[in-house]
């Protein structure tokens, strides 16, 4: 995570706290519960408690953090250690406190005060961090209305910290993305890099809205198909630990591979249908062949721990449309694309991967064959 992304995330988290007004609503809930604890027989206090709880949960349900990409959620969890304070997790936590302490309001109150204190500290830390970043003129990498980007995280152990191996991954990622660009626009413009992060190798590339939608569909459907493979992978790791022979493990591998292979034609067909629906159905046969290679490669990347996410932000309301002409004129199509990408963005999840990679859908070419001058898959 570079400083620009860190600042963007910090600001998004602070905006999330402010938009839900979680601090004041938690305070109201704690105060309502204190009244119930002090006077448990007073029926109006019970009603106030129920109303305060509903108001808090309703506000959290509308939280902007529900649009966070898997990468941002992973950063909040692994780098900031604060994923329990995201709105959906707070909902679960509050519900759990009340469910487990229905007959012991005092215990519920004590637990809720702990949550309130932690949220207050979290909000204060976000405000301080953003103030410091602004003071030092650290810019953000916010997306303007109608802008889209793909973030591709490359596990360090996949390239052994080798510059040559990392370069080959970038060449392969370029090859994966180009068919989506052509399917969306009818041409293959260069894949433009917005930024590169080095704590974990990651590239951020700009995408036109139509290309973003097609890639978003492919990644979303691959993750759905991989859910079943993940269960097989877990089982395979257990079988290997138990001493099951390689021949039997190979049959497990074949089953996993066939499941993904069987899903790929349907994924490609859906991508092609979306391209045609947007009026960009060009060299159909050639593009379909190359999209199949790209989808197969993405599935293999997911199996090896890569994270590929497509990110955008909700479009502004009509009364927030900028006056400088930066809002795209084809608003109807853009709104449809935006909703679809956001839906896929919200569903995307990347889980811990037990055991070894199980998919062998595509073998990477030898390093010497990949100089960036031609498609390395050919």
C-alpha positions as a Python dict, from the first residue, in 0.01 Angstrom:
ca = {
    (1, 'X'): (0, 0, 0),
    (2, 'X'): (153, 332, -105),
    (3, 'X'): (91, 659, 78),
    (4, 'X'): (-167, 782, -171),
    (5, 'X'): (-375, 466, -130),
    (6, 'X'): (-328, 478, 248),
    (7, 'X'): (-458, 836, 255),
    (8, 'X'): (-751, 742, 30),
    (9, 'X'): (-842, 453, 259),
    (10, 'X'): (-804, 664, 575),
    (11, 'X'): (-1034, 928, 432),
    (12, 'X'): (-1288, 667, 322),
    (13, 'X'): (-1290, 518, 671),
    (14, 'X'): (-1333, 860, 833),
    (15, 'X'): (-1614, 945, 590),
    (16, 'X'): (-1774, 613, 678),
    (17, 'X'): (-1772, 697, 1049),
    (18, 'X'): (-1918, 1041, 982),
    (19, 'X'): (-2185, 931, 734),
    (20, 'X'): (-2324, 669, 970),
    (21, 'X'): (-2293, 902, 1271),
    (22, 'X'): (-2199, 587, 1458),
    (23, 'X'): (-2051, 764, 1760),
    (24, 'X'): (-2363, 961, 1854),
    (25, 'X'): (-2593, 670, 1774),
    (26, 'X'): (-2386, 435, 1988),
    (27, 'X'): (-2400, 692, 2269),
    (28, 'X'): (-2778, 706, 2238),
    (29, 'X'): (-2797, 328, 2252),
    (30, 'X'): (-2571, 311, 2557),
    (31, 'X'): (-2778, 582, 2731),
    (32, 'X'): (-3102, 397, 2652),
    (33, 'X'): (-2959, 73, 2790),
    (34, 'X'): (-2839, 254, 3106),
    (35, 'X'): (-3196, 368, 3168),
    (36, 'X'): (-3323, 12, 3126),
    (37, 'X'): (-3062, -119, 3369),
    (38, 'X'): (-3152, 152, 3623),
    (39, 'X'): (-3530, 103, 3587),
    (40, 'X'): (-3600, -237, 3427),
    (41, 'X'): (-3974, -218, 3498),
    (42, 'X'): (-4025, 106, 3303),
    (43, 'X'): (-4182, 6, 2972),
    (44, 'X'): (-4106, 334, 2792),
    (45, 'X'): (-3733, 275, 2848),
    (46, 'X'): (-3755, -62, 2677),
    (47, 'X'): (-3923, 105, 2380),
    (48, 'X'): (-3656, 376, 2362),
    (49, 'X'): (-3386, 107, 2371),
    (50, 'X'): (-3547, -77, 2082),
    (51, 'X'): (-3577, 242, 1879),
    (52, 'X'): (-3215, 343, 1946),
    (53, 'X'): (-3095, 1, 1843),
    (54, 'X'): (-3298, 10, 1521),
    (55, 'X'): (-3165, 357, 1434),
    (56, 'X'): (-2804, 244, 1483),
    (57, 'X'): (-2842, -75, 1281),
    (58, 'X'): (-3025, 107, 1002),
    (59, 'X'): (-2746, 366, 976),
    (60, 'X'): (-2477, 97, 971),
    (61, 'X'): (-2666, -93, 702),
    (62, 'X'): (-2636, 210, 472),
    (63, 'X'): (-2264, 244, 533),
    (64, 'X'): (-2042, 333, 233),
    (65, 'X'): (-1795, 67, 350),
    (66, 'X'): (-2021, -198, 199),
    (67, 'X'): (-1870, -90, -134),
    (68, 'X'): (-1513, -150, -18),
    (69, 'X'): (-1317, -383, -242),
    (70, 'X'): (-1172, -707, -104),
    (71, 'X'): (-830, -541, -111),
    (72, 'X'): (-945, -256, 111),
    (73, 'X'): (-1113, -497, 346),
    (74, 'X'): (-794, -703, 360),
    (75, 'X'): (-589, -389, 434),
    (76, 'X'): (-826, -286, 714),
    (77, 'X'): (-797, -637, 856),
    (78, 'X'): (-431, -724, 802),
    (79, 'X'): (-260, -384, 813),
    (80, 'X'): (-489, -170, 1032),
    (81, 'X'): (-632, -453, 1248),
    (82, 'X'): (-967, -275, 1258),
    (83, 'X'): (-1198, -488, 1043),
    (84, 'X'): (-1420, -548, 1348),
    (85, 'X'): (-1514, -179, 1330),
    (86, 'X'): (-1644, -184, 974),
    (87, 'X'): (-2020, -136, 963),
    (88, 'X'): (-2120, -492, 876),
    (89, 'X'): (-1904, -632, 1154),
    (90, 'X'): (-2040, -377, 1403),
    (91, 'X'): (-2392, -486, 1313),
    (92, 'X'): (-2303, -845, 1391),
    (93, 'X'): (-2130, -744, 1714),
    (94, 'X'): (-2423, -536, 1844),
    (95, 'X'): (-2672, -806, 1751),
    (96, 'X'): (-2456, -1066, 1925),
    (97, 'X'): (-2432, -858, 2244),
    (98, 'X'): (-2809, -826, 2271),
    (99, 'X'): (-2878, -1186, 2170),
    (100, 'X'): (-2642, -1329, 2431),
    (101, 'X'): (-2752, -1099, 2715),
    (102, 'X'): (-3129, -1075, 2684),
    (103, 'X'): (-3179, -1150, 3051),
    (104, 'X'): (-2863, -973, 3175),
    (105, 'X'): (-2887, -608, 3059),
    (106, 'X'): (-2598, -508, 3285),
    (107, 'X'): (-2363, -745, 3102),
    (108, 'X'): (-2487, -616, 2766),
    (109, 'X'): (-2424, -260, 2886),
    (110, 'X'): (-2066, -340, 2986),
    (111, 'X'): (-1997, -502, 2649),
    (112, 'X'): (-2154, -213, 2463),
    (113, 'X'): (-1943, 40, 2652),
    (114, 'X'): (-1631, -145, 2539),
    (115, 'X'): (-1749, -119, 2179),
    (116, 'X'): (-1829, 250, 2226),
    (117, 'X'): (-1483, 321, 2365),
    (118, 'X'): (-1312, 135, 2081),
    (119, 'X'): (-1516, 313, 1814),
    (120, 'X'): (-1436, 650, 1975),
    (121, 'X'): (-1063, 573, 1972),
    (122, 'X'): (-1088, 452, 1614),
    (123, 'X'): (-1265, 770, 1500),
    (124, 'X'): (-1012, 990, 1679),
    (125, 'X'): (-719, 802, 1523),
    (126, 'X'): (-869, 839, 1173),
    (127, 'X'): (-914, 1214, 1220),
    (128, 'X'): (-555, 1253, 1342),
    (129, 'X'): (-413, 1041, 1061),
    (130, 'X'): (-599, 1236, 794),
    (131, 'X'): (-495, 1569, 943),
    (132, 'X'): (-131, 1462, 940),
    (133, 'X'): (-148, 1334, 582),
    (134, 'X'): (-313, 1655, 466),
    (135, 'X'): (-50, 1864, 647),
    (136, 'X'): (228, 1683, 461),
    (137, 'X'): (42, 1721, 129),
    (138, 'X'): (7, 1348, 72),
    (139, 'X'): (-237, 1323, -217),
    (140, 'X'): (-510, 1063, -258),
    (141, 'X'): (-595, 839, -551),
    (142, 'X'): (-970, 896, -542),
    (143, 'X'): (-1169, 787, -843),
    (144, 'X'): (-1375, 1058, -1012),
    (145, 'X'): (-1733, 982, -1117),
    (146, 'X'): (-1724, 730, -1399),
    (147, 'X'): (-1362, 624, -1338),
    (148, 'X'): (-1263, 260, -1293),
    (149, 'X'): (-946, 78, -1203),
    (150, 'X'): (-824, -277, -1165),
    (151, 'X'): (-589, -366, -882),
    (152, 'X'): (-374, -675, -927),
    (153, 'X'): (-186, -800, -620),
    (154, 'X'): (106, -1036, -689),
    (155, 'X'): (221, -1257, -400),
    (156, 'X'): (591, -1212, -336),
    (157, 'X'): (653, -1585, -309),
    (158, 'X'): (518, -1628, -664),
    (159, 'X'): (807, -1426, -804),
    (160, 'X'): (1074, -1501, -538),
    (161, 'X'): (1145, -1126, -521),
    (162, 'X'): (1303, -1160, -866),
    (163, 'X'): (1285, -859, -1095),
    (164, 'X'): (1275, -1083, -1401),
    (165, 'X'): (991, -1294, -1263),
    (166, 'X'): (801, -982, -1158),
    (167, 'X'): (847, -837, -1505),
    (168, 'X'): (713, -1153, -1659),
    (169, 'X'): (403, -1130, -1439),
    (170, 'X'): (341, -775, -1561),
    (171, 'X'): (374, -892, -1923),
    (172, 'X'): (130, -1174, -1856),
    (173, 'X'): (-116, -941, -1685),
    (174, 'X'): (-103, -714, -1989),
    (175, 'X'): (-184, -1015, -2206),
    (176, 'X'): (-475, -1112, -1978),
    (177, 'X'): (-631, -764, -1984),
    (178, 'X'): (-601, -681, -2353),
    (179, 'X'): (-884, -909, -2477),
    (180, 'X'): (-1121, -739, -2233),
    (181, 'X'): (-1018, -401, -2373),
    (182, 'X'): (-1083, -512, -2730),
    (183, 'X'): (-1413, -678, -2643),
    (184, 'X'): (-1522, -352, -2478),
    (185, 'X'): (-1388, -93, -2722),
    (186, 'X'): (-1306, -272, -3047),
    (187, 'X'): (-937, -185, -3015),
    (188, 'X'): (-638, -266, -2794),
    (189, 'X'): (-507, 55, -2644),
    (190, 'X'): (-210, 30, -2407),
    (191, 'X'): (-296, -75, -2053),
    (192, 'X'): (-226, 241, -1855),
    (193, 'X'): (-67, 204, -1512),
    (194, 'X'): (-190, 445, -1244),
    (195, 'X'): (39, 331, -964),
    (196, 'X'): (252, 46, -835),
    (197, 'X'): (273, -56, -470),
    (198, 'X'): (577, -241, -339),
    (199, 'X'): (498, -351, 17),
    (200, 'X'): (312, -625, -163),
    (201, 'X'): (366, -613, -537),
    (202, 'X'): (56, -456, -684),
    (203, 'X'): (-31, -271, -1001),
    (204, 'X'): (-324, -33, -1042),
    (205, 'X'): (-439, 13, -1400),
    (206, 'X'): (-698, 243, -1551),
    (207, 'X'): (-994, 91, -1733),
    (208, 'X'): (-1266, 234, -1950),
    (209, 'X'): (-1612, 169, -1800),
    (210, 'X'): (-1708, -101, -2050),
    (211, 'X'): (-1377, -286, -2008),
    (212, 'X'): (-1414, -259, -1630),
    (213, 'X'): (-1756, -420, -1648),
    (214, 'X'): (-1635, -713, -1859),
    (215, 'X'): (-1335, -780, -1634),
    (216, 'X'): (-1556, -741, -1327),
    (217, 'X'): (-1799, -1003, -1460),
    (218, 'X'): (-1516, -1247, -1532),
    (219, 'X'): (-1352, -1208, -1190),
    (220, 'X'): (-1684, -1233, -1007),
    (221, 'X'): (-1788, -1552, -1186),
    (222, 'X'): (-1444, -1708, -1142),
    (223, 'X'): (-1459, -1645, -768),
    (224, 'X'): (-1801, -1811, -757),
    (225, 'X'): (-1665, -2116, -941),
    (226, 'X'): (-1356, -2124, -720),
    (227, 'X'): (-1563, -2147, -402),
    (228, 'X'): (-1625, -2514, -483),
    (229, 'X'): (-1260, -2570, -571),
    (230, 'X'): (-1157, -2416, -241),
    (231, 'X'): (-1345, -2688, -54),
    (232, 'X'): (-1165, -2952, -262),
    (233, 'X'): (-833, -2781, -198),
    (234, 'X'): (-894, -2791, 177),
    (235, 'X'): (-980, -3159, 154),
    (236, 'X'): (-672, -3228, -60),
    (237, 'X'): (-446, -3064, 201),
    (238, 'X'): (-597, -3286, 470),
    (239, 'X'): (-561, -3598, 254),
    (240, 'X'): (-196, -3520, 182),
    (241, 'X'): (-127, -3469, 552),
    (242, 'X'): (-295, -3805, 617),
    (243, 'X'): (-53, -3979, 379),
    (244, 'X'): (-284, -4038, 82),
    (245, 'X'): (-80, -4146, -220),
    (246, 'X'): (0, -3915, -510),
    (247, 'X'): (-213, -4108, -761),
    (248, 'X'): (-521, -4052, -548),
    (249, 'X'): (-432, -3686, -497),
    (250, 'X'): (-395, -3648, -872),
    (251, 'X'): (-753, -3763, -920),
    (252, 'X'): (-862, -3494, -674),
    (253, 'X'): (-665, -3239, -876),
    (254, 'X'): (-828, -3356, -1198),
    (255, 'X'): (-1172, -3316, -1046),
    (256, 'X'): (-1099, -2959, -936),
    (257, 'X'): (-956, -2868, -1276),
    (258, 'X'): (-1251, -3014, -1464),
    (259, 'X'): (-1495, -2818, -1248),
    (260, 'X'): (-1328, -2489, -1341),
    (261, 'X'): (-1279, -2587, -1705),
    (262, 'X'): (-1650, -2667, -1729),
    (263, 'X'): (-1737, -2325, -1588),
    (264, 'X'): (-1511, -2124, -1821),
    (265, 'X'): (-1724, -2143, -2141),
    (266, 'X'): (-2025, -2003, -1955),
    (267, 'X'): (-1816, -1720, -1807),
    (268, 'X'): (-1676, -1629, -2149),
    (269, 'X'): (-2024, -1641, -2302),
    (270, 'X'): (-2154, -1402, -2036),
    (271, 'X'): (-1867, -1161, -2098),
    (272, 'X'): (-1930, -1174, -2474),
    (273, 'X'): (-2302, -1119, -2422),
    (274, 'X'): (-2232, -813, -2207),
    (275, 'X'): (-1997, -678, -2475),
    (276, 'X'): (-2263, -726, -2743),
    (277, 'X'): (-2525, -563, -2519),
    (278, 'X'): (-2306, -253, -2502),
    (279, 'X'): (-2266, -248, -2879),
    (280, 'X'): (-1900, -352, -2882),
    (281, 'X'): (-1916, -700, -3032),
    (282, 'X'): (-1616, -690, -3267),
    (283, 'X'): (-1395, -976, -3387),
    (284, 'X'): (-1616, -1225, -3211),
    (285, 'X'): (-1438, -1556, -3278),
    (286, 'X'): (-1085, -1424, -3219),
    (287, 'X'): (-1183, -1234, -2909),
    (288, 'X'): (-1373, -1530, -2766),
    (289, 'X'): (-1064, -1751, -2804),
    (290, 'X'): (-841, -1497, -2632),
    (291, 'X'): (-1095, -1425, -2359),
    (292, 'X'): (-1102, -1798, -2285),
    (293, 'X'): (-724, -1789, -2236),
    (294, 'X'): (-756, -1482, -2013),
    (295, 'X'): (-1034, -1627, -1799),
    (296, 'X'): (-838, -1948, -1760),
    (297, 'X'): (-532, -1746, -1655),
    (298, 'X'): (-733, -1543, -1402),
    (299, 'X'): (-863, -1865, -1243),
    (300, 'X'): (-510, -1995, -1214),
    (301, 'X'): (-392, -1664, -1066),
    (302, 'X'): (-665, -1679, -801),
    (303, 'X'): (-554, -2032, -714),
    (304, 'X'): (-197, -1904, -668),
    (305, 'X'): (-303, -1626, -430),
    (306, 'X'): (-329, -1333, -671),
    (307, 'X'): (-604, -1081, -600),
    (308, 'X'): (-764, -910, -898),
    (309, 'X'): (-1031, -656, -813),
    (310, 'X'): (-1217, -396, -1017),
    (311, 'X'): (-1293, -78, -826),
    (312, 'X'): (-1522, 218, -876),
    (313, 'X'): (-1728, 450, -661),
    (314, 'X'): (-2105, 508, -664),
    (315, 'X'): (-2208, 777, -909),
    (316, 'X'): (-2321, 1110, -761),
    (317, 'X'): (-2686, 1191, -715),
    (318, 'X'): (-2839, 1419, -978),
    (319, 'X'): (-2798, 1722, -756),
    (320, 'X'): (-2426, 1639, -711),
    (321, 'X'): (-2337, 1621, -1081),
    (322, 'X'): (-2035, 1851, -1138),
    (323, 'X'): (-2076, 2162, -1355),
    (324, 'X'): (-1735, 2133, -1520),
    (325, 'X'): (-1843, 1879, -1781),
    (326, 'X'): (-1648, 1595, -1620),
    (327, 'X'): (-1956, 1378, -1585),
    (328, 'X'): (-1978, 1146, -1890),
    (329, 'X'): (-2261, 1225, -2132),
    (330, 'X'): (-2375, 863, -2172),
    (331, 'X'): (-2518, 865, -1820),
    (332, 'X'): (-2775, 589, -1867),
    (333, 'X'): (-2525, 327, -1981),
    (334, 'X'): (-2272, 442, -1724),
    (335, 'X'): (-2523, 405, -1442),
    (336, 'X'): (-2599, 51, -1553),
    (337, 'X'): (-2229, -34, -1571),
    (338, 'X'): (-2165, 133, -1235),
    (339, 'X'): (-2438, -66, -1060),
    (340, 'X'): (-2312, -395, -1204),
    (341, 'X'): (-1948, -330, -1111),
    (342, 'X'): (-2046, -222, -759),
    (343, 'X'): (-2259, -535, -715),
    (344, 'X'): (-1966, -753, -820),
    (345, 'X'): (-1731, -548, -604),
    (346, 'X'): (-1948, -603, -297),
    (347, 'X'): (-1967, -979, -351),
    (348, 'X'): (-1599, -1037, -416),
    (349, 'X'): (-1416, -1226, -144),
    (350, 'X'): (-1066, -1371, -132),
    (351, 'X'): (-1007, -1637, 130),
    (352, 'X'): (-699, -1785, 286),
    (353, 'X'): (-574, -2069, 67),
    (354, 'X'): (-479, -2387, 251),
    (355, 'X'): (-232, -2633, 104),
    (356, 'X'): (-86, -2604, -244),
    (357, 'X'): (-229, -2460, -567),
    (358, 'X'): (-452, -2715, -733),
    (359, 'X'): (-534, -2570, -1076),
    (360, 'X'): (-310, -2644, -1374),
    (361, 'X'): (-521, -2472, -1636),
    (362, 'X'): (-227, -2301, -1799),
    (363, 'X'): (145, -2340, -1769),
    (364, 'X'): (345, -2017, -1781),
    (365, 'X'): (600, -1990, -2065),
    (366, 'X'): (974, -2006, -1994),
    (367, 'X'): (1116, -1668, -1895),
    (368, 'X'): (1329, -1644, -2210),
    (369, 'X'): (1021, -1662, -2431),
    (370, 'X'): (856, -1358, -2273),
    (371, 'X'): (1019, -1036, -2387),
    (372, 'X'): (699, -833, -2415),
    (373, 'X'): (708, -824, -2795),
    (374, 'X'): (437, -1084, -2852),
    (375, 'X'): (160, -1272, -2680),
    (376, 'X'): (340, -1516, -2443),
    (377, 'X'): (54, -1765, -2468),
    (378, 'X'): (125, -1834, -2833),
}
